[in-house]
Structure formats: C-alpha cells, structure tokens
PDB file with SEQRES, HELIX, SHEET and CRYST1 records, atoms N, CA, C and O in Angstrom:
SEQRES   1 A   68  UNK UNK UNK UNK UNK UNK UNK UNK UNK UNK UNK UNK UNK          
SEQRES   2 A   68  UNK UNK UNK UNK UNK UNK UNK UNK UNK UNK UNK UNK UNK          
SEQRES   3 A   68  UNK UNK UNK UNK UNK UNK UNK UNK UNK UNK UNK UNK UNK          
SEQRES   4 A   68  UNK UNK UNK UNK UNK UNK UNK UNK UNK UNK UNK UNK UNK          
SEQRES   5 A   68  UNK UNK UNK UNK UNK UNK UNK UNK UNK UNK UNK UNK UNK          
SEQRES   6 A   68  UNK UNK UNK                                                  
HELIX    1 AA1 UNK A   56  UNK A   58  5                                   3    
SHEET    1 AA1 5 UNK A  45  UNK A  55  0                                        
SHEET    2 AA1 5 UNK A  28  UNK A  38 -1                                        
SHEET    3 AA1 5 UNK A  16  UNK A  24 -1                                        
SHEET    4 AA1 5 UNK A   6  UNK A  11 -1                                        
SHEET    5 AA1 5 UNK A  59  UNK A  64 -1                                        
CRYST1    1.000    1.000    1.000  90.00  90.00  90.00 P 1           1          
ATOM      1  N   UNK A   1       3.770  10.070  20.920  1.00  0.00           N  
ATOM      2  CA  UNK A   1       4.808  10.070  19.912  1.00  0.00           C  
ATOM      3  C   UNK A   1       5.824   8.960  20.165  1.00  0.00           C  
ATOM      4  O   UNK A   1       6.353   8.390  19.211  1.00  0.00           O  
ATOM      5  N   UNK A   2       6.108   8.643  21.418  1.00  0.00           N  
ATOM      6  CA  UNK A   2       7.118   7.638  21.747  1.00  0.00           C  
ATOM      7  C   UNK A   2       6.532   6.296  22.167  1.00  0.00           C  
ATOM      8  O   UNK A   2       7.249   5.465  22.725  1.00  0.00           O  
ATOM      9  N   UNK A   3       5.250   6.064  21.915  1.00  0.00           N  
ATOM     10  CA  UNK A   3       4.651   4.776  22.255  1.00  0.00           C  
ATOM     11  C   UNK A   3       5.356   3.664  21.497  1.00  0.00           C  
ATOM     12  O   UNK A   3       5.625   3.790  20.302  1.00  0.00           O  
ATOM     13  N   UNK A   4       5.654   2.573  22.197  1.00  0.00           N  
ATOM     14  CA  UNK A   4       6.343   1.447  21.593  1.00  0.00           C  
ATOM     15  C   UNK A   4       7.852   1.536  21.671  1.00  0.00           C  
ATOM     16  O   UNK A   4       8.535   0.564  21.349  1.00  0.00           O  
ATOM     17  N   UNK A   5       8.395   2.667  22.087  1.00  0.00           N  
ATOM     18  CA  UNK A   5       9.845   2.825  22.225  1.00  0.00           C  
ATOM     19  C   UNK A   5      10.290   2.455  23.633  1.00  0.00           C  
ATOM     20  O   UNK A   5       9.487   2.435  24.566  1.00  0.00           O  
ATOM     21  N   UNK A   6      11.578   2.162  23.775  1.00  0.00           N  
ATOM     22  CA  UNK A   6      12.142   1.863  25.088  1.00  0.00           C  
ATOM     23  C   UNK A   6      12.521   3.154  25.789  1.00  0.00           C  
ATOM     24  O   UNK A   6      13.108   4.054  25.189  1.00  0.00           O  
ATOM     25  N   UNK A   7      12.177   3.232  27.068  1.00  0.00           N  
ATOM     26  CA  UNK A   7      12.502   4.389  27.895  1.00  0.00           C  
ATOM     27  C   UNK A   7      13.363   3.964  29.062  1.00  0.00           C  
ATOM     28  O   UNK A   7      13.267   2.834  29.539  1.00  0.00           O  
ATOM     29  N   UNK A   8      14.201   4.871  29.518  1.00  0.00           N  
ATOM     30  CA  UNK A   8      14.900   4.708  30.787  1.00  0.00           C  
ATOM     31  C   UNK A   8      14.328   5.756  31.730  1.00  0.00           C  
ATOM     32  O   UNK A   8      14.567   6.953  31.567  1.00  0.00           O  
ATOM     33  N   UNK A   9      13.570   5.291  32.719  1.00  0.00           N  
ATOM     34  CA  UNK A   9      12.855   6.179  33.631  1.00  0.00           C  
ATOM     35  C   UNK A   9      13.541   6.150  34.989  1.00  0.00           C  
ATOM     36  O   UNK A   9      13.775   5.082  35.553  1.00  0.00           O  
ATOM     37  N   UNK A  10      13.862   7.335  35.512  1.00  0.00           N  
ATOM     38  CA  UNK A  10      14.404   7.475  36.860  1.00  0.00           C  
ATOM     39  C   UNK A  10      13.310   8.064  37.732  1.00  0.00           C  
ATOM     40  O   UNK A  10      12.796   9.147  37.452  1.00  0.00           O  
ATOM     41  N   UNK A  11      12.954   7.344  38.797  1.00  0.00           N  
ATOM     42  CA  UNK A  11      11.898   7.812  39.688  1.00  0.00           C  
ATOM     43  C   UNK A  11      12.488   8.716  40.764  1.00  0.00           C  
ATOM     44  O   UNK A  11      13.708   8.844  40.875  1.00  0.00           O  
ATOM     45  N   UNK A  12      11.628   9.335  41.549  1.00  0.00           N  
ATOM     46  CA  UNK A  12      12.075  10.253  42.603  1.00  0.00           C  
ATOM     47  C   UNK A  12      12.906   9.555  43.670  1.00  0.00           C  
ATOM     48  O   UNK A  12      13.734  10.199  44.314  1.00  0.00           O  
ATOM     49  N   UNK A  13      12.707   8.247  43.877  1.00  0.00           N  
ATOM     50  CA  UNK A  13      13.515   7.514  44.856  1.00  0.00           C  
ATOM     51  C   UNK A  13      14.715   6.819  44.196  1.00  0.00           C  
ATOM     52  O   UNK A  13      15.242   5.842  44.728  1.00  0.00           O  
ATOM     53  N   UNK A  14      15.142   7.336  43.024  1.00  0.00           N  
ATOM     54  CA  UNK A  14      16.346   6.918  42.291  1.00  0.00           C  
ATOM     55  C   UNK A  14      16.329   5.476  41.805  1.00  0.00           C  
ATOM     56  O   UNK A  14      17.393   4.889  41.605  1.00  0.00           O  
ATOM     57  N   UNK A  15      15.151   4.888  41.608  1.00  0.00           N  
ATOM     58  CA  UNK A  15      15.054   3.601  40.930  1.00  0.00           C  
ATOM     59  C   UNK A  15      15.105   3.847  39.435  1.00  0.00           C  
ATOM     60  O   UNK A  15      14.484   4.787  38.940  1.00  0.00           O  
ATOM     61  N   UNK A  16      15.838   3.012  38.710  1.00  0.00           N  
ATOM     62  CA  UNK A  16      15.940   3.149  37.259  1.00  0.00           C  
ATOM     63  C   UNK A  16      15.240   1.952  36.622  1.00  0.00           C  
ATOM     64  O   UNK A  16      15.549   0.800  36.928  1.00  0.00           O  
ATOM     65  N   UNK A  17      14.296   2.242  35.736  1.00  0.00           N  
ATOM     66  CA  UNK A  17      13.544   1.209  35.030  1.00  0.00           C  
ATOM     67  C   UNK A  17      13.742   1.418  33.541  1.00  0.00           C  
ATOM     68  O   UNK A  17      13.505   2.511  33.028  1.00  0.00           O  
ATOM     69  N   UNK A  18      14.177   0.368  32.841  1.00  0.00           N  
ATOM     70  CA  UNK A  18      14.271   0.437  31.391  1.00  0.00           C  
ATOM     71  C   UNK A  18      13.229  -0.515  30.831  1.00  0.00           C  
ATOM     72  O   UNK A  18      13.303  -1.726  31.039  1.00  0.00           O  
ATOM     73  N   UNK A  19      12.249   0.047  30.113  1.00  0.00           N  
ATOM     74  CA  UNK A  19      11.124  -0.745  29.635  1.00  0.00           C  
ATOM     75  C   UNK A  19      10.478  -0.084  28.427  1.00  0.00           C  
ATOM     76  O   UNK A  19      10.812   1.044  28.065  1.00  0.00           O  
ATOM     77  N   UNK A  20       9.545  -0.806  27.810  1.00  0.00           N  
ATOM     78  CA  UNK A  20       8.826  -0.297  26.645  1.00  0.00           C  
ATOM     79  C   UNK A  20       7.631   0.525  27.107  1.00  0.00           C  
ATOM     80  O   UNK A  20       6.887   0.110  27.996  1.00  0.00           O  
ATOM     81  N   UNK A  21       7.453   1.686  26.503  1.00  0.00           N  
ATOM     82  CA  UNK A  21       6.318   2.556  26.813  1.00  0.00           C  
ATOM     83  C   UNK A  21       5.088   2.014  26.098  1.00  0.00           C  
ATOM     84  O   UNK A  21       5.040   2.003  24.868  1.00  0.00           O  
ATOM     85  N   UNK A  22       4.097   1.565  26.856  1.00  0.00           N  
ATOM     86  CA  UNK A  22       2.890   0.958  26.302  1.00  0.00           C  
ATOM     87  C   UNK A  22       1.771   1.981  26.160  1.00  0.00           C  
ATOM     88  O   UNK A  22       1.062   1.993  25.154  1.00  0.00           O  
ATOM     89  N   UNK A  23       1.609   2.842  27.167  1.00  0.00           N  
ATOM     90  CA  UNK A  23       0.496   3.782  27.172  1.00  0.00           C  
ATOM     91  C   UNK A  23       0.895   5.024  27.959  1.00  0.00           C  
ATOM     92  O   UNK A  23       1.720   4.957  28.869  1.00  0.00           O  
ATOM     93  N   UNK A  24       0.309   6.142  27.603  1.00  0.00           N  
ATOM     94  CA  UNK A  24       0.517   7.386  28.343  1.00  0.00           C  
ATOM     95  C   UNK A  24      -0.796   8.163  28.321  1.00  0.00           C  
ATOM     96  O   UNK A  24      -1.419   8.326  27.271  1.00  0.00           O  
ATOM     97  N   UNK A  25      -1.206   8.637  29.495  1.00  0.00           N  
ATOM     98  CA  UNK A  25      -2.399   9.478  29.571  1.00  0.00           C  
ATOM     99  C   UNK A  25      -2.078  10.708  30.413  1.00  0.00           C  
ATOM    100  O   UNK A  25      -0.906  11.005  30.644  1.00  0.00           O  
ATOM    101  N   UNK A  26      -3.077  11.409  30.863  1.00  0.00           N  
ATOM    102  CA  UNK A  26      -2.856  12.659  31.586  1.00  0.00           C  
ATOM    103  C   UNK A  26      -2.262  12.460  32.977  1.00  0.00           C  
ATOM    104  O   UNK A  26      -1.654  13.383  33.518  1.00  0.00           O  
ATOM    105  N   UNK A  27      -2.423  11.269  33.571  1.00  0.00           N  
ATOM    106  CA  UNK A  27      -2.003  11.053  34.948  1.00  0.00           C  
ATOM    107  C   UNK A  27      -0.745  10.202  35.102  1.00  0.00           C  
ATOM    108  O   UNK A  27       0.054  10.457  36.004  1.00  0.00           O  
ATOM    109  N   UNK A  28      -0.549   9.205  34.250  1.00  0.00           N  
ATOM    110  CA  UNK A  28       0.569   8.284  34.421  1.00  0.00           C  
ATOM    111  C   UNK A  28       0.978   7.658  33.092  1.00  0.00           C  
ATOM    112  O   UNK A  28       0.286   7.784  32.082  1.00  0.00           O  
ATOM    113  N   UNK A  29       2.152   6.964  33.123  1.00  0.00           N  
ATOM    114  CA  UNK A  29       2.596   6.187  31.974  1.00  0.00           C  
ATOM    115  C   UNK A  29       2.566   4.707  32.350  1.00  0.00           C  
ATOM    116  O   UNK A  29       2.670   4.356  33.526  1.00  0.00           O  
ATOM    117  N   UNK A  30       2.424   3.857  31.361  1.00  0.00           N  
ATOM    118  CA  UNK A  30       2.432   2.420  31.579  1.00  0.00           C  
ATOM    119  C   UNK A  30       3.642   1.827  30.864  1.00  0.00           C  
ATOM    120  O   UNK A  30       3.827   2.021  29.663  1.00  0.00           O  
ATOM    121  N   UNK A  31       4.460   1.104  31.619  1.00  0.00           N  
ATOM    122  CA  UNK A  31       5.660   0.480  31.080  1.00  0.00           C  
ATOM    123  C   UNK A  31       5.519  -1.032  31.136  1.00  0.00           C  
ATOM    124  O   UNK A  31       4.834  -1.567  32.007  1.00  0.00           O  
ATOM    125  N   UNK A  32       6.179  -1.729  30.189  1.00  0.00           N  
ATOM    126  CA  UNK A  32       6.147  -3.189  30.155  1.00  0.00           C  
ATOM    127  C   UNK A  32       7.558  -3.696  29.883  1.00  0.00           C  
ATOM    128  O   UNK A  32       8.255  -3.165  29.018  1.00  0.00           O  
ATOM    129  N   UNK A  33       7.983  -4.732  30.627  1.00  0.00           N  
ATOM    130  CA  UNK A  33       9.281  -5.340  30.412  1.00  0.00           C  
ATOM    131  C   UNK A  33       9.224  -6.817  30.777  1.00  0.00           C  
ATOM    132  O   UNK A  33       8.301  -7.276  31.450  1.00  0.00           O  
ATOM    133  N   UNK A  34      10.235  -7.550  30.316  1.00  0.00           N  
ATOM    134  CA  UNK A  34      10.342  -8.972  30.623  1.00  0.00           C  
ATOM    135  C   UNK A  34      11.403  -9.156  31.690  1.00  0.00           C  
ATOM    136  O   UNK A  34      12.436  -8.487  31.675  1.00  0.00           O  
ATOM    137  N   UNK A  35      11.142 -10.076  32.624  1.00  0.00           N  
ATOM    138  CA  UNK A  35      12.079 -10.354  33.710  1.00  0.00           C  
ATOM    139  C   UNK A  35      12.184 -11.867  33.903  1.00  0.00           C  
ATOM    140  O   UNK A  35      11.231 -12.606  33.656  1.00  0.00           O  
ATOM    141  N   UNK A  36      13.352 -12.311  34.346  1.00  0.00           N  
ATOM    142  CA  UNK A  36      13.572 -13.718  34.652  1.00  0.00           C  
ATOM    143  C   UNK A  36      13.380 -13.912  36.150  1.00  0.00           C  
ATOM    144  O   UNK A  36      14.028 -13.248  36.959  1.00  0.00           O  
ATOM    145  N   UNK A  37      12.486 -14.828  36.512  1.00  0.00           N  
ATOM    146  CA  UNK A  37      12.207 -15.107  37.915  1.00  0.00           C  
ATOM    147  C   UNK A  37      12.249 -16.608  38.153  1.00  0.00           C  
ATOM    148  O   UNK A  37      12.028 -17.391  37.229  1.00  0.00           O  
ATOM    149  N   UNK A  38      12.531 -17.013  39.388  1.00  0.00           N  
ATOM    150  CA  UNK A  38      12.528 -18.449  39.693  1.00  0.00           C  
ATOM    151  C   UNK A  38      11.146 -19.054  39.456  1.00  0.00           C  
ATOM    152  O   UNK A  38      10.122 -18.410  39.680  1.00  0.00           O  
ATOM    153  N   UNK A  39      11.141 -20.317  38.995  1.00  0.00           N  
ATOM    154  CA  UNK A  39       9.874 -21.009  38.773  1.00  0.00           C  
ATOM    155  C   UNK A  39       9.172 -21.249  40.099  1.00  0.00           C  
ATOM    156  O   UNK A  39       9.820 -21.391  41.136  1.00  0.00           O  
ATOM    157  N   UNK A  40       7.853 -21.294  40.063  1.00  0.00           N  
ATOM    158  CA  UNK A  40       7.078 -21.557  41.275  1.00  0.00           C  
ATOM    159  C   UNK A  40       7.248 -23.006  41.709  1.00  0.00           C  
ATOM    160  O   UNK A  40       7.279 -23.311  42.901  1.00  0.00           O  
ATOM    161  N   UNK A  41       7.361 -23.907  40.712  1.00  0.00           N  
ATOM    162  CA  UNK A  41       7.549 -25.321  41.005  1.00  0.00           C  
ATOM    163  C   UNK A  41       8.777 -25.798  40.240  1.00  0.00           C  
ATOM    164  O   UNK A  41       8.859 -25.615  39.025  1.00  0.00           O  
ATOM    165  N   UNK A  42       9.716 -26.398  40.927  1.00  0.00           N  
ATOM    166  CA  UNK A  42      10.899 -26.944  40.276  1.00  0.00           C  
ATOM    167  C   UNK A  42      12.056 -25.972  40.239  1.00  0.00           C  
ATOM    168  O   UNK A  42      12.015 -24.872  40.790  1.00  0.00           O  
ATOM    169  N   UNK A  43      13.097 -26.440  39.554  1.00  0.00           N  
ATOM    170  CA  UNK A  43      14.316 -25.642  39.447  1.00  0.00           C  
ATOM    171  C   UNK A  43      14.276 -24.778  38.200  1.00  0.00           C  
ATOM    172  O   UNK A  43      13.467 -24.997  37.298  1.00  0.00           O  
ATOM    173  N   UNK A  44      15.154 -23.803  38.163  1.00  0.00           N  
ATOM    174  CA  UNK A  44      15.288 -22.974  36.980  1.00  0.00           C  
ATOM    175  C   UNK A  44      14.525 -21.670  37.077  1.00  0.00           C  
ATOM    176  O   UNK A  44      13.950 -21.327  38.109  1.00  0.00           O  
ATOM    177  N   UNK A  45      14.543 -20.961  35.967  1.00  0.00           N  
ATOM    178  CA  UNK A  45      13.864 -19.668  35.903  1.00  0.00           C  
ATOM    179  C   UNK A  45      12.933 -19.637  34.709  1.00  0.00           C  
ATOM    180  O   UNK A  45      13.077 -20.418  33.768  1.00  0.00           O  
ATOM    181  N   UNK A  46      11.975 -18.725  34.759  1.00  0.00           N  
ATOM    182  CA  UNK A  46      11.063 -18.529  33.657  1.00  0.00           C  
ATOM    183  C   UNK A  46      10.961 -17.031  33.362  1.00  0.00           C  
ATOM    184  O   UNK A  46      11.175 -16.197  34.242  1.00  0.00           O  
ATOM    185  N   UNK A  47      10.632 -16.707  32.120  1.00  0.00           N  
ATOM    186  CA  UNK A  47      10.488 -15.318  31.717  1.00  0.00           C  
ATOM    187  C   UNK A  47       9.043 -14.891  31.945  1.00  0.00           C  
ATOM    188  O   UNK A  47       8.111 -15.555  31.492  1.00  0.00           O  
ATOM    189  N   UNK A  48       8.865 -13.774  32.654  1.00  0.00           N  
ATOM    190  CA  UNK A  48       7.531 -13.243  32.906  1.00  0.00           C  
ATOM    191  C   UNK A  48       7.467 -11.801  32.410  1.00  0.00           C  
ATOM    192  O   UNK A  48       8.477 -11.098  32.389  1.00  0.00           O  
ATOM    193  N   UNK A  49       6.282 -11.372  32.014  1.00  0.00           N  
ATOM    194  CA  UNK A  49       6.068  -9.998  31.551  1.00  0.00           C  
ATOM    195  C   UNK A  49       5.527  -9.191  32.725  1.00  0.00           C  
ATOM    196  O   UNK A  49       4.556  -9.587  33.369  1.00  0.00           O  
ATOM    197  N   UNK A  50       6.161  -8.067  32.991  1.00  0.00           N  
ATOM    198  CA  UNK A  50       5.737  -7.209  34.101  1.00  0.00           C  
ATOM    199  C   UNK A  50       5.255  -5.873  33.553  1.00  0.00           C  
ATOM    200  O   UNK A  50       5.741  -5.401  32.525  1.00  0.00           O  
ATOM    201  N   UNK A  51       4.303  -5.272  34.240  1.00  0.00           N  
ATOM    202  CA  UNK A  51       3.771  -3.957  33.892  1.00  0.00           C  
ATOM    203  C   UNK A  51       3.860  -3.051  35.111  1.00  0.00           C  
ATOM    204  O   UNK A  51       3.774  -3.508  36.250  1.00  0.00           O  
ATOM    205  N   UNK A  52       4.033  -1.760  34.854  1.00  0.00           N  
ATOM    206  CA  UNK A  52       4.041  -0.781  35.942  1.00  0.00           C  
ATOM    207  C   UNK A  52       3.387   0.499  35.447  1.00  0.00           C  
ATOM    208  O   UNK A  52       3.652   0.963  34.338  1.00  0.00           O  
ATOM    209  N   UNK A  53       2.525   1.061  36.291  1.00  0.00           N  
ATOM    210  CA  UNK A  53       1.934   2.369  36.022  1.00  0.00           C  
ATOM    211  C   UNK A  53       2.630   3.368  36.937  1.00  0.00           C  
ATOM    212  O   UNK A  53       2.563   3.255  38.161  1.00  0.00           O  
ATOM    213  N   UNK A  54       3.301   4.349  36.331  1.00  0.00           N  
ATOM    214  CA  UNK A  54       4.081   5.313  37.101  1.00  0.00           C  
ATOM    215  C   UNK A  54       3.472   6.698  36.914  1.00  0.00           C  
ATOM    216  O   UNK A  54       3.411   7.193  35.788  1.00  0.00           O  
ATOM    217  N   UNK A  55       3.019   7.334  37.995  1.00  0.00           N  
ATOM    218  CA  UNK A  55       2.481   8.697  37.886  1.00  0.00           C  
ATOM    219  C   UNK A  55       3.568   9.687  37.502  1.00  0.00           C  
ATOM    220  O   UNK A  55       4.737   9.511  37.847  1.00  0.00           O  
ATOM    221  N   UNK A  56       3.172  10.723  36.788  1.00  0.00           N  
ATOM    222  CA  UNK A  56       4.136  11.736  36.342  1.00  0.00           C  
ATOM    223  C   UNK A  56       4.836  12.431  37.510  1.00  0.00           C  
ATOM    224  O   UNK A  56       6.000  12.811  37.388  1.00  0.00           O  
ATOM    225  N   UNK A  57       4.148  12.601  38.633  1.00  0.00           N  
ATOM    226  CA  UNK A  57       4.752  13.314  39.757  1.00  0.00           C  
ATOM    227  C   UNK A  57       5.881  12.512  40.406  1.00  0.00           C  
ATOM    228  O   UNK A  57       6.695  13.087  41.129  1.00  0.00           O  
ATOM    229  N   UNK A  58       5.951  11.199  40.168  1.00  0.00           N  
ATOM    230  CA  UNK A  58       7.022  10.400  40.758  1.00  0.00           C  
ATOM    231  C   UNK A  58       8.168  10.141  39.774  1.00  0.00           C  
ATOM    232  O   UNK A  58       9.068   9.358  40.077  1.00  0.00           O  
ATOM    233  N   UNK A  59       8.149  10.784  38.603  1.00  0.00           N  
ATOM    234  CA  UNK A  59       9.221  10.620  37.619  1.00  0.00           C  
ATOM    235  C   UNK A  59      10.174  11.805  37.714  1.00  0.00           C  
ATOM    236  O   UNK A  59       9.770  12.961  37.588  1.00  0.00           O  
ATOM    237  N   UNK A  60      11.438  11.493  37.937  1.00  0.00           N  
ATOM    238  CA  UNK A  60      12.468  12.532  37.966  1.00  0.00           C  
ATOM    239  C   UNK A  60      12.977  12.814  36.556  1.00  0.00           C  
ATOM    240  O   UNK A  60      13.154  13.968  36.168  1.00  0.00           O  
ATOM    241  N   UNK A  61      13.215  11.720  35.777  1.00  0.00           N  
ATOM    242  CA  UNK A  61      13.768  11.875  34.442  1.00  0.00           C  
ATOM    243  C   UNK A  61      13.336  10.690  33.576  1.00  0.00           C  
ATOM    244  O   UNK A  61      13.272   9.559  34.056  1.00  0.00           O  
ATOM    245  N   UNK A  62      13.045  10.949  32.316  1.00  0.00           N  
ATOM    246  CA  UNK A  62      12.709   9.885  31.357  1.00  0.00           C  
ATOM    247  C   UNK A  62      13.424  10.185  30.049  1.00  0.00           C  
ATOM    248  O   UNK A  62      13.319  11.288  29.512  1.00  0.00           O  
ATOM    249  N   UNK A  63      14.155   9.195  29.539  1.00  0.00           N  
ATOM    250  CA  UNK A  63      14.945   9.367  28.326  1.00  0.00           C  
ATOM    251  C   UNK A  63      14.626   8.214  27.380  1.00  0.00           C  
ATOM    252  O   UNK A  63      14.541   7.062  27.806  1.00  0.00           O  
ATOM    253  N   UNK A  64      14.451   8.527  26.090  1.00  0.00           N  
ATOM    254  CA  UNK A  64      14.240   7.489  25.081  1.00  0.00           C  
ATOM    255  C   UNK A  64      15.577   6.818  24.817  1.00  0.00           C  
ATOM    256  O   UNK A  64      16.579   7.489  24.570  1.00  0.00           O  
ATOM    257  N   UNK A  65      15.591   5.471  24.871  1.00  0.00           N  
ATOM    258  CA  UNK A  65      16.807   4.705  24.624  1.00  0.00           C  
ATOM    259  C   UNK A  65      16.844   4.358  23.137  1.00  0.00           C  
ATOM    260  O   UNK A  65      15.920   3.739  22.610  1.00  0.00           O  
ATOM    261  N   UNK A  66      17.921   4.763  22.472  1.00  0.00           N  
ATOM    262  CA  UNK A  66      18.063   4.520  21.046  1.00  0.00           C  
ATOM    263  C   UNK A  66      18.951   3.290  20.862  1.00  0.00           C  
ATOM    264  O   UNK A  66      20.054   3.226  21.405  1.00  0.00           O  
ATOM    265  N   UNK A  67      18.464   2.320  20.095  1.00  0.00           N  
ATOM    266  CA  UNK A  67      19.267   1.123  19.823  1.00  0.00           C  
ATOM    267  C   UNK A  67      19.574   1.078  18.320  1.00  0.00           C  
ATOM    268  O   UNK A  67      18.737   1.425  17.486  1.00  0.00           O  
ATOM    269  N   UNK A  68      20.773   0.651  18.007  1.00  0.00           N  
ATOM    270  CA  UNK A  68      21.214   0.601  16.608  1.00  0.00           C  
ATOM    271  C   UNK A  68      21.166  -0.804  16.094  1.00  0.00           C  
ATOM    272  O   UNK A  68      21.500  -1.049  14.936  1.00  0.00           O  
TER     273      UNK A  68                                                      
END                                                                             
C-alpha cells in the first residue's frame, strides 16, 4: 500500500533512515535514497543512489513521511 512513498525508519540500534520504499516482502523491506559523496577522482561531490534491505526484526519504528 505504501510502495513509492517516503518512510522514516528507526532501527533497533537507533539509526534513522529516511528513504523511498521500493519493495516489501515477507522478510524485509527495500529502501532507496540519494546521497552526496566525494568523487573517486578529483574534487567535489557526486550524487549516488543507495539501496538497503532491512529485515523486519531490526525495525523499531517506521512512519510514512507526508510532504505537502
């Protein structure tokens, strides 16, 4: 129901991840977000897309983020 929406997920070790919900199955959810990281060659930063698969047992709280 919430695929494609932004979630704020708090894990059991109190890390907070705000990302788009890409997939959800019986074992884990898949999140995707963009991050700015230093370039491998040269100065400056580049935008990279990151993915994370988080098992349900390691999620303390997940809330849908509503944007206006």
